[in-house]
Short mmCIF file of C-alpha atoms in Angstrom, two decimals:
data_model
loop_
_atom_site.label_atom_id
_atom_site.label_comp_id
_atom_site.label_asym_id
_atom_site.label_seq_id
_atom_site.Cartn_x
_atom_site.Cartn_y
_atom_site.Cartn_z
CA UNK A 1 91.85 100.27 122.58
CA UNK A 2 89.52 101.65 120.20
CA UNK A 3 90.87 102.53 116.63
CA UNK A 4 89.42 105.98 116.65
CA UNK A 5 90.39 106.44 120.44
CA UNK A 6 94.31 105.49 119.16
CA UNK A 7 94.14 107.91 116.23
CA UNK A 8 92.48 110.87 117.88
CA UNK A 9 95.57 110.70 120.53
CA UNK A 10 98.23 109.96 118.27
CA UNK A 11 96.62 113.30 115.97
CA UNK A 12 96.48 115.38 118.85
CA UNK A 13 99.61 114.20 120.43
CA UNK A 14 102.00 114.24 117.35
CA UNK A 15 100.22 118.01 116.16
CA UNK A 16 99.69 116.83 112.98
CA UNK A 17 97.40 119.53 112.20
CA UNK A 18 99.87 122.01 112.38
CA UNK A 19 102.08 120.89 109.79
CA UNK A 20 102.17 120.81 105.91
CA UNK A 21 103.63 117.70 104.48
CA UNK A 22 103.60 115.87 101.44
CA UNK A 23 101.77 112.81 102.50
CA UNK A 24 98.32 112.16 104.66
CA UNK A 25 99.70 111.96 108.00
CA UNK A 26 97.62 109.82 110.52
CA UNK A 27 94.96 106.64 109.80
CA UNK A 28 96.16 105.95 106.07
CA UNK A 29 94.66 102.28 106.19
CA UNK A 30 91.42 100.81 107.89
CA UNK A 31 91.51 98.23 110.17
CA UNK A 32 89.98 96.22 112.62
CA UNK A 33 87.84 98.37 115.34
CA UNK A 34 89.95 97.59 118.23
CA UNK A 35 94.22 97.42 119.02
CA UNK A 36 96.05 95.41 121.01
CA UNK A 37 99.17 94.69 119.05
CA UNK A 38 100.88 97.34 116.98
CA UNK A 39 104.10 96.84 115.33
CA UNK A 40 106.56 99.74 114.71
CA UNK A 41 108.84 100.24 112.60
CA UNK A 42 110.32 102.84 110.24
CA UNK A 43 108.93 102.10 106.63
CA UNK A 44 106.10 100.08 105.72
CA UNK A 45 107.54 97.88 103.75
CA UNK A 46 106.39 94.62 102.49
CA UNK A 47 108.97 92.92 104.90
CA UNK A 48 107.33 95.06 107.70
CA UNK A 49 104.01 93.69 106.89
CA UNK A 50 104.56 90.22 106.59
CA UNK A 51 105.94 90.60 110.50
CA UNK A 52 102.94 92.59 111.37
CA UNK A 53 101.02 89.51 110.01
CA UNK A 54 103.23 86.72 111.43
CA UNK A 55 102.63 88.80 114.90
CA UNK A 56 98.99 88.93 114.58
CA UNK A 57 99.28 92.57 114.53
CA UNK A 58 96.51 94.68 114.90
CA UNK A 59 97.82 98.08 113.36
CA UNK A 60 101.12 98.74 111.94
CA UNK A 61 102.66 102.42 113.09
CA UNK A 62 105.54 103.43 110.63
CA UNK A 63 107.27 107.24 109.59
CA UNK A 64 106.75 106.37 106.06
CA UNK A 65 104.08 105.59 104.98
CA UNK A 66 101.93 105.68 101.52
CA UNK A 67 100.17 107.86 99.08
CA UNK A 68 102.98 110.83 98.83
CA UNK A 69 102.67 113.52 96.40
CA UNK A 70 103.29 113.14 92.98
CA UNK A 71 103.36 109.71 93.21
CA UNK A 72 101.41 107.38 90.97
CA UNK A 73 98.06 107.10 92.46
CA UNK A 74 97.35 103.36 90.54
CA UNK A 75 97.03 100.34 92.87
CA UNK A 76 98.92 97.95 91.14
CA UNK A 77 102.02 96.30 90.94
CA UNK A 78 103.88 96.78 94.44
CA UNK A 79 100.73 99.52 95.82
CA UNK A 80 98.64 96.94 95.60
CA UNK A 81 100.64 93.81 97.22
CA UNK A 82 101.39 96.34 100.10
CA UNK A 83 97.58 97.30 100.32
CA UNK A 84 96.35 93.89 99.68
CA UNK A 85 98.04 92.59 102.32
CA UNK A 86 97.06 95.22 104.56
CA UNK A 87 93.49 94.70 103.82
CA UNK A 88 93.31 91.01 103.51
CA UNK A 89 94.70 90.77 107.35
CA UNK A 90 92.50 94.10 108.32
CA UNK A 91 95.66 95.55 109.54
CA UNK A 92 95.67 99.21 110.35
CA UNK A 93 98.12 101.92 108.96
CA UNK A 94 99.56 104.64 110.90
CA UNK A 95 102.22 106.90 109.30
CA UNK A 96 103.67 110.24 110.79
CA UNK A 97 106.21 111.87 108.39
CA UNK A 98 107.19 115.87 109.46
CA UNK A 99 105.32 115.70 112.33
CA UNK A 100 106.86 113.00 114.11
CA UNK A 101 110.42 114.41 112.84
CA UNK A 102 109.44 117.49 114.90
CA UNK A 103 107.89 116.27 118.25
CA UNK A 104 109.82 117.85 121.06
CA UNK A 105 110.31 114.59 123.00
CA UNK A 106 109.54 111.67 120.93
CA UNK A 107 110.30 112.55 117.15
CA UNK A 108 113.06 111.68 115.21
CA UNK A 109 115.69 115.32 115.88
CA UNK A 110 114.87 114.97 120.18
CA UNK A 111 116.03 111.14 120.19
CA UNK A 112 119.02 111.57 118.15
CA UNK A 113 119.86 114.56 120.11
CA UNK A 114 119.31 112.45 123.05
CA UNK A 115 121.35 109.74 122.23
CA UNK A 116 124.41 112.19 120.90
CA UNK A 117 124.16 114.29 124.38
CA UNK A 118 123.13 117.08 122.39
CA UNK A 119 121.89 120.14 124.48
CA UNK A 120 119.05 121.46 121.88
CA UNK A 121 118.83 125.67 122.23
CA UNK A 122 117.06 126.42 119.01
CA UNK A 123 115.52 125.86 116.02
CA UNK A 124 115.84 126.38 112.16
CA UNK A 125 114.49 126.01 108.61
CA UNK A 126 111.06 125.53 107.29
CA UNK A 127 108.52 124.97 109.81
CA UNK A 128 111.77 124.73 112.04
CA UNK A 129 112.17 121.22 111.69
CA UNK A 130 115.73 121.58 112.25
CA UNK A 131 117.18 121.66 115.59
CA UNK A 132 120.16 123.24 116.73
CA UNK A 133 122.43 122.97 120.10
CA UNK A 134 125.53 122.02 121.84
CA UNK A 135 128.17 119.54 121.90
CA UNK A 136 128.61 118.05 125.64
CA UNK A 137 132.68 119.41 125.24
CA UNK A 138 133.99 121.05 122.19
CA UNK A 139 135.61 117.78 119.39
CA UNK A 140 136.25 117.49 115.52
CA UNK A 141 133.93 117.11 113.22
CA UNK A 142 135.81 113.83 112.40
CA UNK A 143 135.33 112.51 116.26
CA UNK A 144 131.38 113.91 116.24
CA UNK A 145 131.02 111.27 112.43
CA UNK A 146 132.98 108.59 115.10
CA UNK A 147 130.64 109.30 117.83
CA UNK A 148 127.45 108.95 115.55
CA UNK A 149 129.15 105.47 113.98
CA UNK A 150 128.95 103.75 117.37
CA UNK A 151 125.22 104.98 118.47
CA UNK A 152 123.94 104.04 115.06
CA UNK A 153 125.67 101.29 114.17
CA UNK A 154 126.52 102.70 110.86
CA UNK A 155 129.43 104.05 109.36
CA UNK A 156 128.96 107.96 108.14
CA UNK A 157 130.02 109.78 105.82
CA UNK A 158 131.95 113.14 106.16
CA UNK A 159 132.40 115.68 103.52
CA UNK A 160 134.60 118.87 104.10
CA UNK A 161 137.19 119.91 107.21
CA UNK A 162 137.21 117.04 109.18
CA UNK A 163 139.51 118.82 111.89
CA UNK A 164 137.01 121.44 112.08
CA UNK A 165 136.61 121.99 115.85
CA UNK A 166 132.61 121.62 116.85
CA UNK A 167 130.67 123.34 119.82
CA UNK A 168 127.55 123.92 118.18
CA UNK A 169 125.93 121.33 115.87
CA UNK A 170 122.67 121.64 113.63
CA UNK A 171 120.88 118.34 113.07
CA UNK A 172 117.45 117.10 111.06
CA UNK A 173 117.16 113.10 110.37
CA UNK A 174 116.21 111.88 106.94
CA UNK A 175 116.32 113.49 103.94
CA UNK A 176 117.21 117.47 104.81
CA UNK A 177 119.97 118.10 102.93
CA UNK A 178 118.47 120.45 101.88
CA UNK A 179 118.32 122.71 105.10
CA UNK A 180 122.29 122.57 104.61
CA UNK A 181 122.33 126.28 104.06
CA UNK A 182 119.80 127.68 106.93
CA UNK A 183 122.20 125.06 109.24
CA UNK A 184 124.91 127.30 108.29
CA UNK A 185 123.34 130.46 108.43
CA UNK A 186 122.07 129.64 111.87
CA UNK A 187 125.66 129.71 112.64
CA UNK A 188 126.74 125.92 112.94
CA UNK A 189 130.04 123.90 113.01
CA UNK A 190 128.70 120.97 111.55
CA UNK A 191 125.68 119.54 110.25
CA UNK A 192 124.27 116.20 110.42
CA UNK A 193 121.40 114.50 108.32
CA UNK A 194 120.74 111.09 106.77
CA UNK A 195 121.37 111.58 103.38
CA UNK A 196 123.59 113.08 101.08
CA UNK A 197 123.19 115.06 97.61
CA UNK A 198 126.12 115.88 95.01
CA UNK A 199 125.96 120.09 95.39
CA UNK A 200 126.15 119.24 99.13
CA UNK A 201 129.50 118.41 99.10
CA UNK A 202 130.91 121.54 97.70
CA UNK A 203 128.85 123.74 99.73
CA UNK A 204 130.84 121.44 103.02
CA UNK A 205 133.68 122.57 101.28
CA UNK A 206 133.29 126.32 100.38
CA UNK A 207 131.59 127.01 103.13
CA UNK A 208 133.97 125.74 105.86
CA UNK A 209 131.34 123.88 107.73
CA UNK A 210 131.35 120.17 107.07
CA UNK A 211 128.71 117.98 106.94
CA UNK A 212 127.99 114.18 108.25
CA UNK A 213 125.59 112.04 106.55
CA UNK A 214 124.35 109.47 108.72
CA UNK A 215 122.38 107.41 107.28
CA UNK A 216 118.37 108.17 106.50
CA UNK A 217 117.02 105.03 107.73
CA UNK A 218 119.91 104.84 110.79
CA UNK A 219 118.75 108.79 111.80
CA UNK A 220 115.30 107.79 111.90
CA UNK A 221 115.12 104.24 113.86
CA UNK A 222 114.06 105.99 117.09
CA UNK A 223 111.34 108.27 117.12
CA UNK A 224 108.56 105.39 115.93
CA UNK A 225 110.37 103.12 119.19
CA UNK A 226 109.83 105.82 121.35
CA UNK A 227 106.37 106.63 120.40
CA UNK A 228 105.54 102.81 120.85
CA UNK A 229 106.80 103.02 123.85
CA UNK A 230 105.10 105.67 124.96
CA UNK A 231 101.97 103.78 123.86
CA UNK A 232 103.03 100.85 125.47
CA UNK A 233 103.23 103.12 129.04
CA UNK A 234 100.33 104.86 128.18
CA UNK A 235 97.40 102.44 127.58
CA UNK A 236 99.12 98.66 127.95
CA UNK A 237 99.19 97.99 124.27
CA UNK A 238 102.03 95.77 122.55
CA UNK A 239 104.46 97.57 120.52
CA UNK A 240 107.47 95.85 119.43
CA UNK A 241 109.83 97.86 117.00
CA UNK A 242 110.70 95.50 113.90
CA UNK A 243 114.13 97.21 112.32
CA UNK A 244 114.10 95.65 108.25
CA UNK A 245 117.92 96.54 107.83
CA UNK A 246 118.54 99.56 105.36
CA UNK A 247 121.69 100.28 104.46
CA UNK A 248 120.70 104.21 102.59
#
């Protein structure tokens, strides 16, 4: 496949022009002219990289990616090991931050959701990233954090009433603690993210509705596998997921 063929599809199919982030979403990183071998994974880290290389990789397709805002724009020191290696191999560089978080079938919300048997029935937040929805049967809080341990293979953590019976959760992978209060005001039992901040657990606990941090990294293994897989369905190219462990 073409490399402008691969990134006029994955622009068009991921929206990205509808969404303001903080970071070029798309092509960040020349390659070669033509794909075969992509390999996915959730950061492009240097660990990433050197497996894209020992694969003979053709492109590497990642959620986070380089050059974010307010970052130092330098190449040196780390930037430019990442880069160099990118370049020296003429590996390509795909990253899609928000807008594979908010892809309706393959981001990073729809497969947790699908995984958790979560019945999505709305939105919320900014650019309504967040998703909202229903529990299969109505649990605890404590036995959603169990649920979530299993299916990620990472313990959680829960702040606030652990007993708290759940029918409807709110959910956003990553980093959206942030969206703690919309979650609430959108008339949740519990919330669930990746990450956790200091305020957040006193809001949990003044606010009666607890919240579960998952695990940034663990929330956001499965939207770059499932767009490799669609890939993989779509035009025949290779797309194995590499997972570099993460324990944040």
């Amino acid at each position: 496949m073409q490399l402008g063929e691969l990134q006029r599809y994955l622009d068009t199919l991921l929206n990205v022009a509808a969404m303001k982030d903080y970071c070029p979403n798309g092509l960040q990183v020349e390659g070669r002219p033509e794909v075969t071998r992509i390999i996915c994974g959730v950061t492009a880290s240097q660990a990433l990289l050197d497996a894209a290389v020992a694969r003979d990789a053709d492109a590497v397709l990642v959620h986070h990616g380089y050059f974010w805002r307010g970052e130092d724009a330098r190449v040196v020191g780390l930037r430019k090991r990442r880069l160099g290696t990118l370049l020296a191999h003429d590996i390509s560089l795909f990253a899609y931050h928000l807008p594979l978080d908010a892809h309706p079938d393959l981001g990073n919300n729809a497969q947790l959701a699908r995984r958790m048997g979560w019945t999505t029935s709305g939105t919320f937040g900014e650019q309504s990233l967040g998703l909202i929805g229903e529990v299969p049967q109505v649990v605890s809080a404590d036995e959603i954090a169990g649920q979530l341990g299993r299916v990620l293979g990472r313990e959680p953590l829960r702040v606030g009433d652990g007993a708290r019976p759940v029918r409807r959760v709110a959910w956003c992978t990553g980093a959206a603690q942030s969206m703690f209060e919309s979650a609430i005001a959108a008339g949740c039992d519990v919330f669930v993210s990746g990450e956790i901040s200091e305020p957040t657990v006193h809001l949990a606990r003044e606010s009666g509705v607890p919240y579960i941090a998952a695990g940034h990294h663990a929330t956001e293994r499965y939207g770059v596998q499932a767009l490799g897989e669609h890939l993989a369905r779509q035009f025949g190219l290779e797309c194995p997921f590499v997972d570099v462990e993460n324990p944040v």
